[in-house]
């Protein structure tokens, strides 16, 4: 029992009280420490190490990261496109893929990319290398606006995009790059066995249906690669790509426009037998008429086959020997069928425009003859007829 210190107590009594209070404080401290020692939480047992499978990121994101890494390693201005996955390069052919690069435009043949233009310079100013070696690929044009390639340009539609795993467009000159291009140097890199670890097999198949041509178009790609030897010093690879395309185009064509009368015309319309008012409206130099008013039906069939093979040997860590084989074939057939009236570009001796009478010249005139039916527009004025018996209806 504690007793409070009161005034008037003797010094000996006060000393005894202080000593007793100090002893009680020490006892309480020891008790609290013992209780804390008894209730201290025990350390939790450590969990066992859990191993997880390795996570490998592939696809579009991985291809972008690989392309960025390739650009970082270069000291010149380059753009790189990487395949999204094994035997899975974007777009139909190489020209379609290269047009993704800034400053690159393409020329098309039958709706598909054929040649490229880099920063305004045509295909003749661009060098193309396949696996580091300068190459040339030419083809004949099947489009009515195309033609055979007889220059230095490279026809990229010859190769299927699945045969390559990277494309590098070098826009600036460098010491390690051979001269010969003012536009760009395009490096096409085919797949090789040392690009993969061990045995690799991939296959892709697509099919499309064109409701206009009513044809099914298959597209198949196959790749087989393997590494063998005591230290995987040998490698072999083969890849194949095959595709078909069947197209149909329908529509009206004029084969350019020409003035009805005056310079570059065929002599104007015949005044005899024409409606005077309509003749005065149609037979003017500021009225343009189609040279060959016709309806066209164009069919295009294309078959493309590409095969690549590669053998590699690594006798030492710093030495790699490679043998690459590449084969590609593009067969295309285009047929053009036209239904047309007598040509307005013919002169009087050939029974052309000077023998055509104008019956009416409203905003649109539809005429029927024993040969065909045509509709020709020329701004607010039109002239459509021929030398054969014709019936016209204005609208």
CSV table of N, CA and C in Angstrom, one decimal, residues 150-248:
chain,number,residue,atom,x,y,z
A,150,UNK,N,11.1,-2.1,-118.0
A,150,UNK,CA,12.4,-2.2,-118.7
A,150,UNK,C,13.4,-1.3,-118.1
A,151,UNK,N,13.3,-0.8,-116.9
A,151,UNK,CA,14.2,0.0,-116.3
A,151,UNK,C,14.9,-0.6,-115.1
A,152,UNK,N,15.4,0.2,-114.2
A,152,UNK,CA,16.1,-0.3,-113.0
A,152,UNK,C,15.2,-0.5,-111.8
A,153,UNK,N,13.9,-0.2,-112.0
A,153,UNK,CA,13.0,-0.4,-110.9
A,153,UNK,C,12.7,-1.8,-110.5
A,154,UNK,N,12.4,-2.0,-109.3
A,154,UNK,CA,12.2,-3.4,-108.7
A,154,UNK,C,10.7,-3.6,-108.5
A,155,UNK,N,10.2,-4.7,-109.1
A,155,UNK,CA,8.7,-5.0,-109.0
A,155,UNK,C,8.5,-5.9,-107.7
A,156,UNK,N,8.0,-5.3,-106.7
A,156,UNK,CA,7.9,-6.0,-105.4
A,156,UNK,C,6.7,-6.9,-105.4
A,157,UNK,N,5.8,-6.8,-106.4
A,157,UNK,CA,4.6,-7.8,-106.4
A,157,UNK,C,5.0,-9.2,-106.8
A,158,UNK,N,6.3,-9.4,-107.2
A,158,UNK,CA,6.7,-10.7,-107.6
A,158,UNK,C,6.8,-11.6,-106.3
A,159,UNK,N,7.1,-11.0,-105.2
A,159,UNK,CA,7.4,-11.8,-104.0
A,159,UNK,C,6.3,-11.7,-103.0
A,160,UNK,N,5.9,-12.8,-102.4
A,160,UNK,CA,4.9,-12.9,-101.3
A,160,UNK,C,5.6,-12.4,-100.0
A,161,UNK,N,4.8,-11.7,-99.2
A,161,UNK,CA,5.4,-11.1,-98.0
A,161,UNK,C,5.8,-12.1,-97.0
A,162,UNK,N,5.2,-13.3,-97.0
A,162,UNK,CA,5.5,-14.3,-96.0
A,162,UNK,C,6.9,-14.9,-96.1
A,163,UNK,N,7.6,-14.6,-97.2
A,163,UNK,CA,8.9,-15.2,-97.4
A,163,UNK,C,10.0,-14.4,-96.6
A,164,UNK,N,9.6,-13.2,-96.1
A,164,UNK,CA,10.6,-12.4,-95.5
A,164,UNK,C,10.2,-12.1,-94.0
A,165,UNK,N,11.2,-11.8,-93.2
A,165,UNK,CA,10.9,-11.5,-91.8
A,165,UNK,C,11.3,-10.1,-91.4
A,166,UNK,N,11.9,-9.3,-92.3
A,166,UNK,CA,12.2,-7.9,-92.0
A,166,UNK,C,12.5,-7.2,-93.3
A,167,UNK,N,12.2,-5.9,-93.3
A,167,UNK,CA,12.4,-5.0,-94.4
A,167,UNK,C,13.0,-3.7,-93.8
A,168,UNK,N,14.2,-3.3,-94.3
A,168,UNK,CA,14.8,-2.1,-93.9
A,168,UNK,C,14.9,-1.1,-95.0
A,169,UNK,N,14.5,0.1,-94.8
A,169,UNK,CA,14.5,1.2,-95.8
A,169,UNK,C,15.6,2.2,-95.3
A,170,UNK,N,16.7,2.3,-96.0
A,170,UNK,CA,17.8,3.2,-95.7
A,170,UNK,C,17.6,4.5,-96.5
A,171,UNK,N,17.3,5.6,-95.9
A,171,UNK,CA,17.1,6.8,-96.6
A,171,UNK,C,18.3,7.7,-96.7
A,172,UNK,N,19.3,7.4,-96.0
A,172,UNK,CA,20.5,8.2,-96.1
A,172,UNK,C,21.7,7.3,-96.5
A,173,UNK,N,22.7,8.0,-97.1
A,173,UNK,CA,23.9,7.2,-97.5
A,173,UNK,C,24.8,7.0,-96.3
A,174,UNK,N,25.5,5.9,-96.4
A,174,UNK,CA,26.5,5.5,-95.4
A,174,UNK,C,27.7,4.8,-96.0
A,175,UNK,N,28.8,4.8,-95.3
A,175,UNK,CA,30.0,4.2,-95.8
A,175,UNK,C,29.9,2.7,-96.1
A,176,UNK,N,29.1,2.0,-95.3
A,176,UNK,CA,29.0,0.6,-95.5
A,176,UNK,C,27.9,0.2,-96.6
A,177,UNK,N,27.2,1.2,-97.1
A,177,UNK,CA,26.2,1.0,-98.1
A,177,UNK,C,26.8,1.4,-99.5
A,178,UNK,N,26.6,0.5,-100.5
A,178,UNK,CA,27.2,0.8,-101.8
A,178,UNK,C,26.3,1.9,-102.4
A,179,UNK,N,27.0,2.7,-103.3
A,179,UNK,CA,26.3,3.8,-103.9
A,179,UNK,C,25.4,3.3,-105.1
A,180,UNK,N,24.6,4.2,-105.6
A,180,UNK,CA,23.7,3.8,-106.7
A,180,UNK,C,22.3,4.1,-106.5
A,181,UNK,N,21.9,4.8,-105.4
A,181,UNK,CA,20.5,5.1,-105.1
A,181,UNK,C,20.4,6.5,-104.6
A,182,UNK,N,19.6,7.3,-105.2
A,182,UNK,CA,19.3,8.7,-104.7
A,182,UNK,C,18.1,8.7,-103.8
A,183,UNK,N,17.2,7.7,-104.0
A,183,UNK,CA,16.0,7.6,-103.2
A,183,UNK,C,16.2,6.9,-101.9
A,184,UNK,N,16.5,5.6,-102.0
A,184,UNK,CA,16.7,4.8,-100.8
A,184,UNK,C,17.3,3.5,-101.2
A,185,UNK,N,17.8,2.8,-100.2
A,185,UNK,CA,18.3,1.4,-100.4
A,185,UNK,C,17.4,0.5,-99.5
A,186,UNK,N,16.7,-0.4,-100.2
A,186,UNK,CA,15.7,-1.3,-99.5
A,186,UNK,C,16.4,-2.7,-99.3
A,187,UNK,N,16.5,-3.1,-98.0
A,187,UNK,CA,17.1,-4.4,-97.7
A,187,UNK,C,15.9,-5.4,-97.3
A,188,UNK,N,15.9,-6.5,-98.1
A,188,UNK,CA,14.9,-7.5,-97.8
A,188,UNK,C,15.6,-8.7,-97.2
A,189,UNK,N,15.2,-9.1,-96.0
A,189,UNK,CA,15.9,-10.1,-95.3
A,189,UNK,C,15.0,-11.3,-95.2
A,190,UNK,N,15.4,-12.4,-95.8
A,190,UNK,CA,14.6,-13.7,-95.7
A,190,UNK,C,14.9,-14.4,-94.4
A,191,UNK,N,14.0,-15.3,-94.1
A,191,UNK,CA,14.1,-16.0,-92.8
A,191,UNK,C,15.2,-17.0,-92.9
A,192,UNK,N,16.0,-17.2,-91.8
A,192,UNK,CA,17.1,-18.2,-91.8
A,192,UNK,C,16.9,-19.1,-90.6
A,193,UNK,N,17.6,-20.3,-90.6
A,193,UNK,CA,17.4,-21.2,-89.5
A,193,UNK,C,17.9,-20.7,-88.1
A,194,UNK,N,19.0,-19.9,-88.1
A,194,UNK,CA,19.5,-19.4,-86.9
A,194,UNK,C,18.6,-18.3,-86.2
A,195,UNK,N,17.6,-17.9,-86.9
A,195,UNK,CA,16.6,-17.0,-86.3
A,195,UNK,C,15.8,-17.6,-85.3
A,196,UNK,N,15.7,-18.9,-85.2
A,196,UNK,CA,14.9,-19.7,-84.3
A,196,UNK,C,15.7,-20.6,-83.4
A,197,UNK,N,15.2,-21.0,-82.3
A,197,UNK,CA,15.9,-22.0,-81.4
A,197,UNK,C,15.3,-23.4,-81.6
A,198,UNK,N,16.1,-24.3,-82.2
A,198,UNK,CA,15.6,-25.6,-82.4
A,198,UNK,C,14.6,-25.8,-83.5
A,199,UNK,N,13.8,-26.8,-83.4
A,199,UNK,CA,12.8,-27.1,-84.5
A,199,UNK,C,11.7,-26.1,-84.4
A,200,UNK,N,11.3,-25.6,-85.6
A,200,UNK,CA,10.2,-24.6,-85.7
A,200,UNK,C,9.4,-25.0,-86.9
A,201,UNK,N,8.1,-25.0,-86.7
A,201,UNK,CA,7.2,-25.3,-87.8
A,201,UNK,C,6.0,-24.3,-87.7
A,202,UNK,N,5.6,-23.7,-88.8
A,202,UNK,CA,4.5,-22.8,-88.8
A,202,UNK,C,3.7,-22.9,-90.1
A,203,UNK,N,2.5,-22.7,-90.0
A,203,UNK,CA,1.6,-22.7,-91.2
A,203,UNK,C,0.5,-21.7,-91.1
A,204,UNK,N,0.1,-21.1,-92.1
A,204,UNK,CA,-1.0,-20.2,-92.2
A,204,UNK,C,-1.8,-20.4,-93.4
A,205,UNK,N,-3.1,-20.3,-93.3
A,205,UNK,CA,-4.0,-20.5,-94.4
A,205,UNK,C,-5.2,-19.5,-94.4
A,206,UNK,N,-5.5,-18.9,-95.5
A,206,UNK,CA,-6.6,-18.0,-95.6
A,206,UNK,C,-7.3,-18.3,-96.9
A,207,UNK,N,-8.6,-17.8,-96.9
A,207,UNK,CA,-9.4,-18.0,-98.1
A,207,UNK,C,-10.3,-16.8,-98.1
A,208,UNK,N,-10.5,-16.2,-99.3
A,208,UNK,CA,-11.4,-15.0,-99.4
A,208,UNK,C,-12.3,-15.3,-100.6
A,209,UNK,N,-13.5,-14.7,-100.5
A,209,UNK,CA,-14.5,-14.8,-101.5
A,209,UNK,C,-14.9,-13.5,-102.1
A,210,UNK,N,-14.8,-13.4,-103.4
A,210,UNK,CA,-15.2,-12.1,-104.1
A,210,UNK,C,-16.5,-12.3,-104.7
A,211,UNK,N,-17.5,-11.6,-104.2
A,211,UNK,CA,-18.9,-11.8,-104.6
A,211,UNK,C,-19.1,-11.2,-106.0
A,212,UNK,N,-18.2,-10.4,-106.5
A,212,UNK,CA,-18.3,-9.8,-107.9
A,212,UNK,C,-17.8,-10.9,-108.9
A,213,UNK,N,-16.6,-11.4,-108.7
A,213,UNK,CA,-16.1,-12.4,-109.6
A,213,UNK,C,-16.6,-13.8,-109.3
A,214,UNK,N,-17.2,-13.9,-108.1
A,214,UNK,CA,-17.7,-15.2,-107.6
A,214,UNK,C,-16.7,-16.3,-107.6
A,215,UNK,N,-15.5,-16.0,-107.1
A,215,UNK,CA,-14.4,-16.9,-107.0
A,215,UNK,C,-13.8,-16.9,-105.6
A,216,UNK,N,-13.3,-18.1,-105.2
A,216,UNK,CA,-12.6,-18.3,-103.9
A,216,UNK,C,-11.1,-18.1,-104.1
A,217,UNK,N,-10.4,-17.4,-103.3
A,217,UNK,CA,-9.0,-17.1,-103.5
A,217,UNK,C,-8.3,-17.6,-102.2
A,218,UNK,N,-7.5,-18.7,-102.4
A,218,UNK,CA,-6.7,-19.2,-101.3
A,218,UNK,C,-5.4,-18.5,-101.1
A,219,UNK,N,-4.8,-18.6,-99.9
A,219,UNK,CA,-3.5,-18.0,-99.6
A,219,UNK,C,-2.9,-18.9,-98.5
A,220,UNK,N,-1.8,-19.5,-98.8
A,220,UNK,CA,-1.1,-20.5,-97.9
A,220,UNK,C,0.3,-20.2,-97.7
A,221,UNK,N,0.8,-20.3,-96.5
A,221,UNK,CA,2.3,-20.2,-96.2
A,221,UNK,C,2.7,-21.3,-95.3
A,222,UNK,N,3.9,-21.8,-95.5
A,222,UNK,CA,4.4,-22.9,-94.7
A,222,UNK,C,5.9,-22.7,-94.4
A,223,UNK,N,6.4,-23.0,-93.2
A,223,UNK,CA,7.8,-22.8,-92.8
A,223,UNK,C,8.2,-24.0,-92.0
A,224,UNK,N,9.4,-24.5,-92.3
A,224,UNK,CA,10.0,-25.6,-91.5
A,224,UNK,C,11.5,-25.2,-91.3
A,225,UNK,N,11.9,-25.3,-90.0
A,225,UNK,CA,13.3,-24.9,-89.7
A,225,UNK,C,13.7,-25.8,-88.5
A,226,UNK,N,15.0,-26.1,-88.6
A,226,UNK,CA,15.6,-27.0,-87.5
A,226,UNK,C,17.1,-26.7,-87.4
A,227,UNK,N,17.6,-26.9,-86.2
A,227,UNK,CA,19.0,-26.8,-85.9
A,227,UNK,C,19.5,-28.1,-85.3
A,228,UNK,N,20.7,-28.5,-85.7
A,228,UNK,CA,21.2,-29.8,-85.3
A,228,UNK,C,22.7,-29.7,-85.2
A,229,UNK,N,23.2,-30.8,-84.6
A,229,UNK,CA,24.7,-30.8,-84.3
A,229,UNK,C,24.9,-30.9,-82.8
A,230,UNK,N,26.2,-31.1,-82.5
A,230,UNK,CA,26.5,-31.2,-81.0
A,230,UNK,C,26.2,-29.9,-80.3
A,231,UNK,N,26.5,-28.8,-81.0
A,231,UNK,CA,26.2,-27.5,-80.4
A,231,UNK,C,25.3,-26.6,-81.2
A,232,UNK,N,24.4,-27.3,-81.9
A,232,UNK,CA,23.5,-26.6,-82.8
A,232,UNK,C,24.2,-25.7,-83.8
A,233,UNK,N,25.3,-26.2,-84.4
A,233,UNK,CA,26.1,-25.4,-85.3
A,233,UNK,C,25.6,-25.5,-86.7
A,234,UNK,N,24.7,-26.4,-87.0
A,234,UNK,CA,24.1,-26.5,-88.3
A,234,UNK,C,22.6,-26.1,-88.3
A,235,UNK,N,22.1,-25.6,-89.4
A,235,UNK,CA,20.7,-25.2,-89.5
A,235,UNK,C,20.2,-25.3,-90.9
A,236,UNK,N,18.9,-25.7,-91.0
A,236,UNK,CA,18.3,-25.8,-92.4
A,236,UNK,C,16.9,-25.3,-92.3
A,237,UNK,N,16.4,-24.6,-93.3
A,237,UNK,CA,15.1,-24.0,-93.4
A,237,UNK,C,14.6,-24.0,-94.8
A,238,UNK,N,13.3,-24.2,-94.9
A,238,UNK,CA,12.5,-24.1,-96.1
A,238,UNK,C,11.2,-23.4,-95.8
A,239,UNK,N,10.8,-22.5,-96.7
A,239,UNK,CA,9.5,-21.9,-96.6
A,239,UNK,C,8.8,-21.8,-98.0
A,240,UNK,N,7.5,-21.7,-98.0
A,240,UNK,CA,6.7,-21.7,-99.2
A,240,UNK,C,5.5,-20.8,-99.0
A,241,UNK,N,5.2,-20.1,-100.1
A,241,UNK,CA,4.0,-19.2,-100.0
A,241,UNK,C,3.3,-19.3,-101.4
A,242,UNK,N,2.0,-19.5,-101.3
A,242,UNK,CA,1.2,-19.6,-102.6
A,242,UNK,C,-0.1,-18.8,-102.4
A,243,UNK,N,-0.5,-18.1,-103.5
A,243,UNK,CA,-1.7,-17.4,-103.4
A,243,UNK,C,-2.3,-17.2,-104.8
A,244,UNK,N,-3.7,-17.0,-104.8
A,244,UNK,CA,-4.4,-16.8,-106.0
A,244,UNK,C,-5.3,-15.6,-105.8
A,245,UNK,N,-5.5,-14.8,-107.0
A,245,UNK,CA,-6.4,-13.7,-107.0
A,245,UNK,C,-7.2,-13.7,-108.2
A,246,UNK,N,-8.5,-13.5,-108.1
A,246,UNK,CA,-9.4,-13.4,-109.3
A,246,UNK,C,-10.3,-12.1,-109.1
A,247,UNK,N,-10.1,-11.2,-110.0
A,247,UNK,CA,-10.8,-9.9,-109.9
A,247,UNK,C,-11.7,-9.7,-111.1
A,248,UNK,N,-12.7,-8.8,-110.9
A,248,UNK,CA,-13.6,-8.4,-111.9
A,248,UNK,C,-13.9,-6.9,-111.8
